[in-house]
Amino acid sequence: MRTKIAVSAALGVGLVFGAGAPALSSNLSSTDAAKTSGISADVVPGQELERITDGKIEKGENAYVDVTVATLWTDPKAPRKVDKPGLQHPVDLEKWNKNLESTEVRRGLTGKTETQATYGSEVSVLDIKGSWAKVAVTDQRTPKNQKGYPGWMPKKQLVENDRFEKLREDQPRAVVTKPKSELEGIEFTKDTGADVSFNVDLPLIAQDVDDVRVALPGGGAAWIDIDDVDVYDVGDKPEKPSGKDLVKTAKQFEGLRYLWAGVSAYGFDCSGFTYSIFKAHGIDLPRDSGEQAKVGKAVSSSNLKSGDLLFFSTSSGTVHHVGMYVGDGKMIHSPNASKDVYVTDWKKWDTGNEFSGARRIL
């Protein structure tokens, strides 16, 4: 549910407010706004949004993803020639997706990529090797590393910004709920190489009737259409969803092509899909299907409800796939490199009799 943060004064773009303060909005210049609100008019537009950094990405620090979607690889040598558009700053996801049109080329990512992280995501820097950084995505739980889901990514796709970190702590936040949106009216930065997709979470610094203004990880600010986000005050989370709410969110992505390691509106793998849908509703699932199968409570296949997770295992008992029950004997899932996200009769789909149980998270 969208929260409308109260507007209590008219302040100009580029101004940031302290912890607990409401997000404020205006189309005035900072000088005019300052006169209106009684704030000193000598504020330099945008100076409170400038990046605070020493310009280095170093082991042991926290950093932020500064591209639309960053892909984490098993090793700096793992990317292929066709993957080059996904290694740049900015990334060219349209070109990369075009390069991945072939099922076999997409399947070739298996074992090469670990996960992805969307724009503004926090990572912990674990190691540096030349132009690459090994990082852990802090909001993706996994037994692989206590700091988050690990993998290698180009160092140039990261930024260090102490001010952005502080804004994340002190400001309300705007979370993208549509599959994709745009940053508009970008100011006070030359770093404009990103768009925003589902679940991108940025500090909110202003709000008007049509848009919200957010701080960017590389410094500066931009506007996002208010219909594309939900807004939460400091410390707030989404209301607990119903199973139908989860299904409605999941169905936004019907027809989206599968992507091994994917966690965004540019492609999901099976567990990246369920992880991301629950995350959008404030529920923290582990990143991978094997760990997701350990949370919540077990339910029988005869007692399924919308939003339950269905798991499928190899003959050895290793969970290798997860889908979400939508009702009427069907599930929605992102199955493999030859398929898109789609709804199917789960029992008919399970031709190998691999169903290994269901879990209720809600």
mmCIF file of N, CA, C and O in Angstrom, residues 184-230:
data_model
loop_
_atom_site.group_PDB
_atom_site.id
_atom_site.type_symbol
_atom_site.label_atom_id
_atom_site.label_comp_id
_atom_site.label_asym_id
_atom_site.label_seq_id
_atom_site.Cartn_x
_atom_site.Cartn_y
_atom_site.Cartn_z
ATOM 1 N N GLU A 184 13.847 10.517 -14.181
ATOM 2 C CA GLU A 184 13.642 11.727 -14.972
ATOM 3 C C GLU A 184 14.148 12.933 -14.195
ATOM 4 O O GLU A 184 14.230 12.914 -12.969
ATOM 5 N N GLY A 185 14.477 13.987 -14.921
ATOM 6 C CA GLY A 185 14.928 15.218 -14.278
ATOM 7 C C GLY A 185 16.148 15.019 -13.412
ATOM 8 O O GLY A 185 16.256 15.605 -12.326
ATOM 9 N N ILE A 186 17.095 14.228 -13.896
ATOM 10 C CA ILE A 186 18.307 13.953 -13.118
ATOM 11 C C ILE A 186 19.127 15.230 -12.972
ATOM 12 O O ILE A 186 19.368 15.944 -13.944
ATOM 13 N N GLU A 187 19.553 15.531 -11.740
ATOM 14 C CA GLU A 187 20.327 16.753 -11.482
ATOM 15 C C GLU A 187 21.463 16.484 -10.516
ATOM 16 O O GLU A 187 21.453 15.513 -9.759
ATOM 17 N N PHE A 188 22.437 17.374 -10.562
ATOM 18 C CA PHE A 188 23.559 17.415 -9.631
ATOM 19 C C PHE A 188 24.459 16.181 -9.744
ATOM 20 O O PHE A 188 25.116 15.808 -8.789
ATOM 21 N N THR A 189 24.462 15.552 -10.899
ATOM 22 C CA THR A 189 25.357 14.425 -11.121
ATOM 23 C C THR A 189 25.558 14.227 -12.618
ATOM 24 O O THR A 189 24.666 14.530 -13.411
ATOM 25 N N LYS A 190 26.696 13.720 -12.999
ATOM 26 C CA LYS A 190 26.943 13.317 -14.374
ATOM 27 C C LYS A 190 26.720 11.821 -14.544
ATOM 28 O O LYS A 190 26.821 11.291 -15.634
ATOM 29 N N ASP A 191 26.416 11.164 -13.446
ATOM 30 C CA ASP A 191 26.274 9.720 -13.430
ATOM 31 C C ASP A 191 24.824 9.348 -13.724
ATOM 32 O O ASP A 191 24.010 9.220 -12.825
ATOM 33 N N THR A 192 24.491 9.201 -14.998
ATOM 34 C CA THR A 192 23.098 8.988 -15.393
ATOM 35 C C THR A 192 22.909 7.637 -16.076
ATOM 36 O O THR A 192 21.984 7.461 -16.854
ATOM 37 N N GLY A 193 23.755 6.678 -15.774
ATOM 38 C CA GLY A 193 23.756 5.444 -16.540
ATOM 39 C C GLY A 193 22.884 4.337 -16.002
ATOM 40 O O GLY A 193 23.283 3.177 -16.017
ATOM 41 N N ALA A 194 21.701 4.640 -15.502
ATOM 42 C CA ALA A 194 20.854 3.580 -14.968
ATOM 43 C C ALA A 194 19.384 3.913 -15.149
ATOM 44 O O ALA A 194 18.990 5.076 -15.195
ATOM 45 N N ASP A 195 18.592 2.873 -15.271
ATOM 46 C CA ASP A 195 17.147 2.958 -15.127
ATOM 47 C C ASP A 195 16.782 2.185 -13.866
ATOM 48 O O ASP A 195 17.637 1.565 -13.234
ATOM 49 N N VAL A 196 15.527 2.202 -13.518
ATOM 50 C CA VAL A 196 15.116 1.515 -12.295
ATOM 51 C C VAL A 196 14.106 0.431 -12.641
ATOM 52 O O VAL A 196 13.226 0.626 -13.474
ATOM 53 N N SER A 197 14.256 -0.710 -11.994
ATOM 54 C CA SER A 197 13.350 -1.820 -12.227
ATOM 55 C C SER A 197 12.736 -2.260 -10.905
ATOM 56 O O SER A 197 13.019 -1.710 -9.847
ATOM 57 N N PHE A 198 11.916 -3.257 -10.981
ATOM 58 C CA PHE A 198 11.181 -3.821 -9.854
ATOM 59 C C PHE A 198 12.068 -3.990 -8.624
ATOM 60 O O PHE A 198 13.187 -4.498 -8.702
ATOM 61 N N ASN A 199 11.561 -3.529 -7.482
ATOM 62 C CA ASN A 199 12.199 -3.655 -6.164
ATOM 63 C C ASN A 199 13.362 -2.709 -5.927
ATOM 64 O O ASN A 199 13.967 -2.757 -4.850
ATOM 65 N N VAL A 200 13.698 -1.837 -6.867
ATOM 66 C CA VAL A 200 14.712 -0.821 -6.579
ATOM 67 C C VAL A 200 14.206 0.058 -5.433
ATOM 68 O O VAL A 200 13.056 0.509 -5.432
ATOM 69 N N ASP A 201 15.056 0.295 -4.464
ATOM 70 C CA ASP A 201 14.693 0.944 -3.205
ATOM 71 C C ASP A 201 15.646 2.121 -2.994
ATOM 72 O O ASP A 201 16.831 1.925 -2.743
ATOM 73 N N LEU A 202 15.123 3.363 -3.087
ATOM 74 C CA LEU A 202 15.969 4.549 -3.012
ATOM 75 C C LEU A 202 15.437 5.524 -1.969
ATOM 76 O O LEU A 202 14.228 5.612 -1.738
ATOM 77 N N PRO A 203 16.337 6.301 -1.335
ATOM 78 C CA PRO A 203 15.901 7.290 -0.344
ATOM 79 C C PRO A 203 15.040 8.368 -0.996
ATOM 80 O O PRO A 203 15.381 8.906 -2.050
ATOM 81 N N LEU A 204 13.944 8.688 -0.349
ATOM 82 C CA LEU A 204 13.028 9.711 -0.855
ATOM 83 C C LEU A 204 13.352 11.053 -0.210
ATOM 84 O O LEU A 204 13.488 11.150 1.011
ATOM 85 N N ILE A 205 13.483 12.080 -1.043
ATOM 86 C CA ILE A 205 13.823 13.395 -0.520
ATOM 87 C C ILE A 205 12.776 14.451 -0.842
ATOM 88 O O ILE A 205 12.824 15.561 -0.329
ATOM 89 N N ALA A 206 11.813 14.111 -1.702
ATOM 90 C CA ALA A 206 10.738 15.051 -2.026
ATOM 91 C C ALA A 206 9.596 14.295 -2.675
ATOM 92 O O ALA A 206 9.775 13.207 -3.223
ATOM 93 N N GLN A 207 8.410 14.891 -2.607
ATOM 94 C CA GLN A 207 7.240 14.248 -3.198
ATOM 95 C C GLN A 207 6.229 15.312 -3.586
ATOM 96 O O GLN A 207 5.979 16.255 -2.837
ATOM 97 N N ASP A 208 5.678 15.169 -4.801
ATOM 98 C CA ASP A 208 4.549 16.011 -5.170
ATOM 99 C C ASP A 208 3.425 15.126 -5.661
ATOM 100 O O ASP A 208 3.436 13.915 -5.455
ATOM 101 N N VAL A 209 2.438 15.715 -6.309
ATOM 102 C CA VAL A 209 1.251 14.962 -6.699
ATOM 103 C C VAL A 209 1.574 13.859 -7.696
ATOM 104 O O VAL A 209 1.020 12.761 -7.637
ATOM 105 N N ASP A 210 2.482 14.128 -8.610
ATOM 106 C CA ASP A 210 2.734 13.202 -9.718
ATOM 107 C C ASP A 210 4.012 12.395 -9.602
ATOM 108 O O ASP A 210 4.156 11.373 -10.279
ATOM 109 N N ASP A 211 4.974 12.848 -8.782
ATOM 110 C CA ASP A 211 6.293 12.223 -8.781
ATOM 111 C C ASP A 211 6.875 12.178 -7.382
ATOM 112 O O ASP A 211 6.441 12.896 -6.475
ATOM 113 N N VAL A 212 7.878 11.324 -7.228
ATOM 114 C CA VAL A 212 8.718 11.352 -6.032
ATOM 115 C C VAL A 212 10.142 11.658 -6.467
ATOM 116 O O VAL A 212 10.555 11.303 -7.567
ATOM 117 N N ARG A 213 10.869 12.324 -5.603
ATOM 118 C CA ARG A 213 12.266 12.656 -5.895
ATOM 119 C C ARG A 213 13.137 11.796 -5.006
ATOM 120 O O ARG A 213 12.935 11.731 -3.783
ATOM 121 N N VAL A 214 14.113 11.150 -5.615
ATOM 122 C CA VAL A 214 14.935 10.192 -4.877
ATOM 123 C C VAL A 214 16.403 10.551 -5.011
ATOM 124 O O VAL A 214 16.841 11.147 -6.000
ATOM 125 N N ALA A 215 17.168 10.190 -3.991
ATOM 126 C CA ALA A 215 18.628 10.332 -4.043
ATOM 127 C C ALA A 215 19.203 9.138 -4.792
ATOM 128 O O ALA A 215 18.697 8.024 -4.706
ATOM 129 N N LEU A 216 20.293 9.386 -5.524
ATOM 130 C CA LEU A 216 20.915 8.352 -6.343
ATOM 131 C C LEU A 216 22.223 7.886 -5.712
ATOM 132 O O LEU A 216 22.919 8.674 -5.072
ATOM 133 N N PRO A 217 22.582 6.622 -5.898
ATOM 134 C CA PRO A 217 23.785 6.105 -5.238
ATOM 135 C C PRO A 217 25.066 6.809 -5.652
ATOM 136 O O PRO A 217 25.991 6.947 -4.855
ATOM 137 N N GLY A 218 25.114 7.313 -6.908
ATOM 138 C CA GLY A 218 26.300 8.012 -7.373
ATOM 139 C C GLY A 218 26.280 9.494 -7.094
ATOM 140 O O GLY A 218 27.147 10.234 -7.564
ATOM 141 N N GLY A 219 25.291 9.956 -6.310
ATOM 142 C CA GLY A 219 25.129 11.376 -6.036
ATOM 143 C C GLY A 219 24.030 11.959 -6.890
ATOM 144 O O GLY A 219 23.647 11.412 -7.922
ATOM 145 N N GLY A 220 23.506 13.111 -6.470
ATOM 146 C CA GLY A 220 22.434 13.750 -7.217
ATOM 147 C C GLY A 220 21.077 13.158 -6.911
ATOM 148 O O GLY A 220 20.901 12.369 -5.973
ATOM 149 N N ALA A 221 20.097 13.556 -7.731
ATOM 150 C CA ALA A 221 18.712 13.148 -7.487
ATOM 151 C C ALA A 221 17.964 13.073 -8.808
ATOM 152 O O ALA A 221 18.410 13.594 -9.832
ATOM 153 N N ALA A 222 16.811 12.417 -8.767
ATOM 154 C CA ALA A 222 15.965 12.294 -9.949
ATOM 155 C C ALA A 222 14.532 12.078 -9.498
ATOM 156 O O ALA A 222 14.259 11.757 -8.335
ATOM 157 N N TRP A 223 13.624 12.259 -10.456
ATOM 158 C CA TRP A 223 12.201 12.030 -10.209
ATOM 159 C C TRP A 223 11.772 10.683 -10.773
ATOM 160 O O TRP A 223 12.277 10.237 -11.800
ATOM 161 N N ILE A 224 10.820 10.039 -10.089
ATOM 162 C CA ILE A 224 10.177 8.821 -10.576
ATOM 163 C C ILE A 224 8.668 9.027 -10.482
ATOM 164 O O ILE A 224 8.171 9.604 -9.509
ATOM 165 N N ASP A 225 7.939 8.556 -11.475
ATOM 166 C CA ASP A 225 6.480 8.648 -11.477
ATOM 167 C C ASP A 225 5.925 8.007 -10.208
ATOM 168 O O ASP A 225 6.256 6.872 -9.875
ATOM 169 N N ILE A 226 5.063 8.733 -9.501
ATOM 170 C CA ILE A 226 4.550 8.254 -8.220
ATOM 171 C C ILE A 226 3.732 6.974 -8.365
ATOM 172 O O ILE A 226 3.642 6.163 -7.442
ATOM 173 N N ASP A 227 3.136 6.755 -9.543
ATOM 174 C CA ASP A 227 2.361 5.537 -9.763
ATOM 175 C C ASP A 227 3.243 4.302 -9.912
ATOM 176 O O ASP A 227 2.739 3.176 -9.937
ATOM 177 N N ASP A 228 4.547 4.511 -10.020
ATOM 178 C CA ASP A 228 5.472 3.393 -10.204
ATOM 179 C C ASP A 228 6.123 2.953 -8.903
ATOM 180 O O ASP A 228 6.939 2.018 -8.909
ATOM 181 N N VAL A 229 5.780 3.596 -7.785
ATOM 182 C CA VAL A 229 6.453 3.293 -6.519
ATOM 183 C C VAL A 229 5.462 3.194 -5.369
ATOM 184 O O VAL A 229 4.335 3.687 -5.453
ATOM 185 N N ASP A 230 5.895 2.550 -4.314
ATOM 186 C CA ASP A 230 5.274 2.669 -3.002
ATOM 187 C C ASP A 230 6.257 3.418 -2.109
ATOM 188 O O ASP A 230 7.478 3.242 -2.231
#
